[in-house]
């Protein structure tokens, strides 16, 4: 059974640019959640999509947005990148009942 | 007060010993609790989930939940050097039960010395 797939694995962007990250969940999983992980703040919840609707949202600015497609694949977009957005972005999929499985992550570096 | 708290460690134990990792949470209505293991440079891996008070065993791992005291713990028996990693406690808060929203502690770094 294929796991959660995130692309790309690494990204380098310049301040002010925008970026789109992609996540393909485990087959049959309808929930996709996004997290930001930094050494200082740890793992922080960004948002969750379930059946193409945002079901939960964390405390991040509006520059962070996402969407989910009918096949449950999800994208996350960050606009007007700041140096502080440099982080590991993790996607997790679940059936929607808590147990979540993570992808390998996208390492974003903003210069 | 943070919603989920863990001692950051490092917790150092000799090979073969029992490692005990603890986590407290602030939301009394929380129903679902998870332990993840994260090796350096890798993504978190789910190792245990627990929903009811008491103990849940899986191989060398035992998760313990005490909702009255609002803590959850993870015991690793016969610790091996390969268990050296950061262990993350995650909680589904009451307001987001049975959803994909997890609140994580800062993680406890475990070092198992040969």
CSV table of C-alpha atoms in Angstrom, one decimal:
chain,number,residue,atom,x,y,z
A,1,UNK,CA,0.0,0.0,0.0
A,2,UNK,CA,1.5,3.3,-1.1
A,3,UNK,CA,2.2,5.8,1.6
A,4,UNK,CA,1.7,9.6,1.6
A,5,UNK,CA,3.6,11.3,-1.2
A,6,UNK,CA,4.8,14.9,-1.0
A,7,UNK,CA,6.4,16.8,-3.8
A,8,UNK,CA,8.7,18.4,-4.2
A,9,UNK,CA,11.1,17.2,-1.5
A,10,UNK,CA,13.2,20.3,-1.5
A,11,UNK,CA,12.6,23.9,-2.6
A,12,UNK,CA,14.6,27.1,-2.5
A,13,UNK,CA,12.6,30.3,-3.0
A,14,UNK,CA,13.3,34.0,-2.7
A,15,UNK,CA,11.5,36.4,-0.3
A,16,UNK,CA,8.3,37.7,-1.8
A,17,UNK,CA,7.8,34.7,-4.1
A,18,UNK,CA,5.0,32.2,-3.7
A,19,UNK,CA,5.2,28.4,-3.5
A,20,UNK,CA,2.8,25.5,-4.0
A,21,UNK,CA,3.4,22.2,-2.3
A,22,UNK,CA,1.6,19.0,-3.2
A,23,UNK,CA,0.4,16.0,-1.2
A,24,UNK,CA,-1.1,12.7,-2.3
A,25,UNK,CA,-2.7,10.8,0.6
A,26,UNK,CA,-3.0,7.1,1.2
A,27,UNK,CA,-5.6,5.5,-1.0
A,28,UNK,CA,-9.0,5.7,0.8
A,29,UNK,CA,-8.0,8.5,3.2
A,30,UNK,CA,-10.2,11.5,2.9
A,31,UNK,CA,-8.5,13.8,5.4
A,32,UNK,CA,-5.3,15.7,4.6
A,33,UNK,CA,-3.6,17.8,7.2
A,34,UNK,CA,-0.7,20.2,6.9
A,35,UNK,CA,1.9,21.0,9.5
A,36,UNK,CA,4.9,23.3,9.7
A,37,UNK,CA,8.0,22.0,11.6
A,38,UNK,CA,10.8,24.3,12.8
A,39,UNK,CA,13.4,23.8,15.4
A,40,UNK,CA,12.0,26.6,17.6
A,41,UNK,CA,8.3,26.0,17.3
A,42,UNK,CA,8.1,22.3,16.7
A,43,UNK,CA,5.3,20.8,14.8
A,44,UNK,CA,2.4,23.2,14.3
A,45,UNK,CA,-0.9,22.5,12.7
A,46,UNK,CA,-1.7,24.6,9.6
A,47,UNK,CA,-5.1,23.3,8.4
A,48,UNK,CA,-7.0,20.1,7.6
A,49,UNK,CA,-9.1,19.3,4.5
A,50,UNK,CA,-11.7,16.6,4.5
A,51,UNK,CA,-13.8,15.8,1.4
A,52,UNK,CA,-12.6,19.0,-0.3
A,53,UNK,CA,-13.6,21.3,2.6
A,54,UNK,CA,-11.4,22.9,5.1
A,55,UNK,CA,-12.5,21.3,8.4
A,56,UNK,CA,-9.9,22.8,10.8
A,57,UNK,CA,-7.6,25.7,10.7
A,58,UNK,CA,-4.5,26.6,12.8
A,59,UNK,CA,-3.2,30.0,13.8
A,60,UNK,CA,-1.3,31.0,10.7
A,61,UNK,CA,-1.6,34.1,8.6
A,62,UNK,CA,-3.8,34.2,5.5
A,63,UNK,CA,-0.7,33.9,3.3
A,64,UNK,CA,-1.0,30.2,4.0
A,65,UNK,CA,-3.8,28.5,2.1
A,66,UNK,CA,-4.7,25.2,0.8
A,67,UNK,CA,-7.2,23.2,-1.2
A,68,UNK,CA,-8.2,19.6,-1.7
A,69,UNK,CA,-9.3,18.0,-4.9
A,70,UNK,CA,-12.0,15.3,-5.6
A,71,UNK,CA,-9.3,12.6,-5.6
A,72,UNK,CA,-8.3,13.8,-2.0
A,73,UNK,CA,-4.9,15.1,-3.3
A,74,UNK,CA,-4.1,18.4,-1.6
A,75,UNK,CA,-2.1,21.5,-2.3
A,76,UNK,CA,-0.7,24.1,0.1
A,77,UNK,CA,0.2,27.6,-1.1
A,78,UNK,CA,2.3,30.2,0.7
A,79,UNK,CA,2.3,33.6,-0.9
A,80,UNK,CA,4.7,36.5,-0.3
A,81,UNK,CA,7.3,34.3,1.3
A,82,UNK,CA,9.2,35.5,4.3
A,83,UNK,CA,12.5,34.2,5.7
A,84,UNK,CA,10.6,32.8,8.7
A,85,UNK,CA,8.7,30.5,6.4
A,86,UNK,CA,11.7,28.3,6.0
A,87,UNK,CA,10.7,25.0,7.5
A,88,UNK,CA,9.8,21.4,6.9
A,89,UNK,CA,6.3,21.2,5.7
A,90,UNK,CA,4.6,17.9,6.4
A,91,UNK,CA,1.4,16.5,5.1
A,92,UNK,CA,-0.5,13.8,7.0
A,93,UNK,CA,-3.4,11.7,5.8
A,94,UNK,CA,-6.1,9.9,7.8
A,95,UNK,CA,-9.5,8.3,7.4
A,96,UNK,CA,-10.7,11.3,9.3
A,97,UNK,CA,-10.6,9.8,12.8
A,98,UNK,CA,-7.4,10.9,14.3
A,99,UNK,CA,-4.7,8.4,13.4
A,100,UNK,CA,-2.5,10.2,10.9
A,101,UNK,CA,0.3,9.1,8.7
A,102,UNK,CA,2.9,11.5,7.5
A,103,UNK,CA,4.6,12.0,4.2
A,104,UNK,CA,8.4,12.6,3.9
A,105,UNK,CA,7.9,16.4,3.9
A,106,UNK,CA,9.0,19.3,1.8
A,107,UNK,CA,12.0,21.2,3.0
A,108,UNK,CA,11.4,24.9,2.1
A,109,UNK,CA,14.3,27.3,2.3
A,110,UNK,CA,13.5,31.0,1.8
A,111,UNK,CA,16.5,33.2,0.9
B,1,UNK,CA,0.2,26.9,29.5
B,2,UNK,CA,0.9,24.9,26.4
B,3,UNK,CA,-1.8,22.5,25.2
B,4,UNK,CA,0.5,19.5,25.1
B,5,UNK,CA,3.7,19.5,27.1
B,6,UNK,CA,6.7,17.2,27.1
B,7,UNK,CA,10.1,17.3,28.7
B,8,UNK,CA,12.5,18.0,25.8
B,9,UNK,CA,15.3,15.9,27.3
B,10,UNK,CA,17.6,14.5,26.3
B,11,UNK,CA,16.6,11.4,28.2
B,12,UNK,CA,19.6,9.0,28.3
B,13,UNK,CA,19.2,5.3,29.1
B,14,UNK,CA,21.5,2.4,28.8
B,15,UNK,CA,20.8,-0.4,26.3
B,16,UNK,CA,18.3,-2.9,27.7
B,17,UNK,CA,16.7,-0.5,30.1
B,18,UNK,CA,13.2,0.8,30.2
B,19,UNK,CA,12.7,4.3,28.8
B,20,UNK,CA,9.8,6.3,30.2
B,21,UNK,CA,8.5,9.2,28.2
B,22,UNK,CA,5.8,11.5,29.6
B,23,UNK,CA,3.3,14.0,28.2
B,24,UNK,CA,0.6,16.2,29.8
B,25,UNK,CA,-2.3,17.9,28.1
B,26,UNK,CA,-4.5,20.8,29.1
B,27,UNK,CA,-7.8,20.0,27.5
B,28,UNK,CA,-9.7,17.7,29.8
B,29,UNK,CA,-12.1,16.7,27.1
B,30,UNK,CA,-9.4,15.3,24.8
B,31,UNK,CA,-10.2,11.8,23.7
B,32,UNK,CA,-7.5,10.6,21.3
B,33,UNK,CA,-3.7,10.4,22.0
B,34,UNK,CA,-0.8,9.3,19.9
B,35,UNK,CA,2.9,8.7,20.1
B,36,UNK,CA,5.1,9.4,17.1
B,37,UNK,CA,8.8,8.6,16.6
B,38,UNK,CA,10.9,11.0,14.5
B,39,UNK,CA,14.4,10.1,13.5
B,40,UNK,CA,16.7,13.1,12.7
B,41,UNK,CA,16.0,14.3,9.2
B,42,UNK,CA,12.9,12.1,8.8
B,43,UNK,CA,9.2,12.6,9.1
B,44,UNK,CA,7.2,11.4,12.2
B,45,UNK,CA,6.1,7.8,12.3
B,46,UNK,CA,3.0,6.7,14.2
B,47,UNK,CA,4.0,4.0,16.8
B,48,UNK,CA,1.0,4.0,19.3
B,49,UNK,CA,-2.5,5.3,19.6
B,50,UNK,CA,-4.6,5.1,22.8
B,51,UNK,CA,-8.1,6.2,23.5
B,52,UNK,CA,-9.1,4.6,26.9
B,53,UNK,CA,-7.7,4.9,30.4
B,54,UNK,CA,-5.2,2.2,31.2
B,55,UNK,CA,-2.4,0.5,29.3
B,56,UNK,CA,-2.0,-0.5,25.7
B,57,UNK,CA,0.9,-2.8,24.8
B,58,UNK,CA,2.4,-3.4,21.3
B,59,UNK,CA,5.6,-5.3,21.3
B,60,UNK,CA,8.2,-3.4,23.4
B,61,UNK,CA,6.0,-0.4,23.6
B,62,UNK,CA,3.4,0.4,26.2
B,63,UNK,CA,1.2,3.5,26.1
B,64,UNK,CA,-0.5,4.5,29.4
B,65,UNK,CA,-3.4,7.0,29.6
B,66,UNK,CA,-4.8,8.7,32.7
B,67,UNK,CA,-7.5,11.1,31.8
B,68,UNK,CA,-8.2,12.2,35.3
B,69,UNK,CA,-4.6,13.4,35.7
B,70,UNK,CA,-4.4,14.5,32.1
B,71,UNK,CA,-1.2,12.6,31.2
B,72,UNK,CA,-0.2,10.0,28.7
B,73,UNK,CA,3.1,8.1,28.8
B,74,UNK,CA,5.1,5.8,26.6
B,75,UNK,CA,7.3,3.0,28.0
B,76,UNK,CA,9.9,1.4,25.8
B,77,UNK,CA,11.2,-1.9,27.2
B,78,UNK,CA,14.6,-3.4,26.4
B,79,UNK,CA,15.7,-0.1,24.8
B,80,UNK,CA,17.9,-0.4,21.8
B,81,UNK,CA,20.3,2.1,20.2
B,82,UNK,CA,18.0,2.1,17.2
B,83,UNK,CA,15.3,3.6,19.5
B,84,UNK,CA,17.3,6.8,19.8
B,85,UNK,CA,15.0,9.4,18.3
B,86,UNK,CA,12.6,12.2,19.2
B,87,UNK,CA,9.3,11.0,20.5
B,88,UNK,CA,6.3,13.3,19.9
B,89,UNK,CA,3.1,13.2,21.9
B,90,UNK,CA,0.0,14.3,19.9
B,91,UNK,CA,-3.5,14.9,21.1
B,92,UNK,CA,-6.9,15.4,19.4
B,93,UNK,CA,-8.4,18.2,21.4
B,94,UNK,CA,-12.0,18.1,22.5
B,95,UNK,CA,-13.1,20.6,19.9
B,96,UNK,CA,-11.6,18.6,17.1
B,97,UNK,CA,-12.2,15.0,18.2
B,98,UNK,CA,-12.1,12.5,15.4
B,99,UNK,CA,-10.5,14.9,12.9
B,100,UNK,CA,-7.1,15.2,11.4
B,101,UNK,CA,-6.1,18.1,13.7
B,102,UNK,CA,-3.4,17.0,16.1
B,103,UNK,CA,-1.7,19.2,18.6
B,104,UNK,CA,1.9,18.1,19.2
B,105,UNK,CA,4.2,18.5,22.2
B,106,UNK,CA,7.8,19.7,21.6
B,107,UNK,CA,9.1,16.2,21.7
B,108,UNK,CA,11.5,14.3,24.0
B,109,UNK,CA,14.8,13.3,22.6
B,110,UNK,CA,15.8,9.8,23.7
B,111,UNK,CA,19.4,8.5,23.6
B,112,UNK,CA,20.0,4.8,24.2
B,113,UNK,CA,23.7,4.2,24.9
B,114,UNK,CA,25.2,0.8,24.0
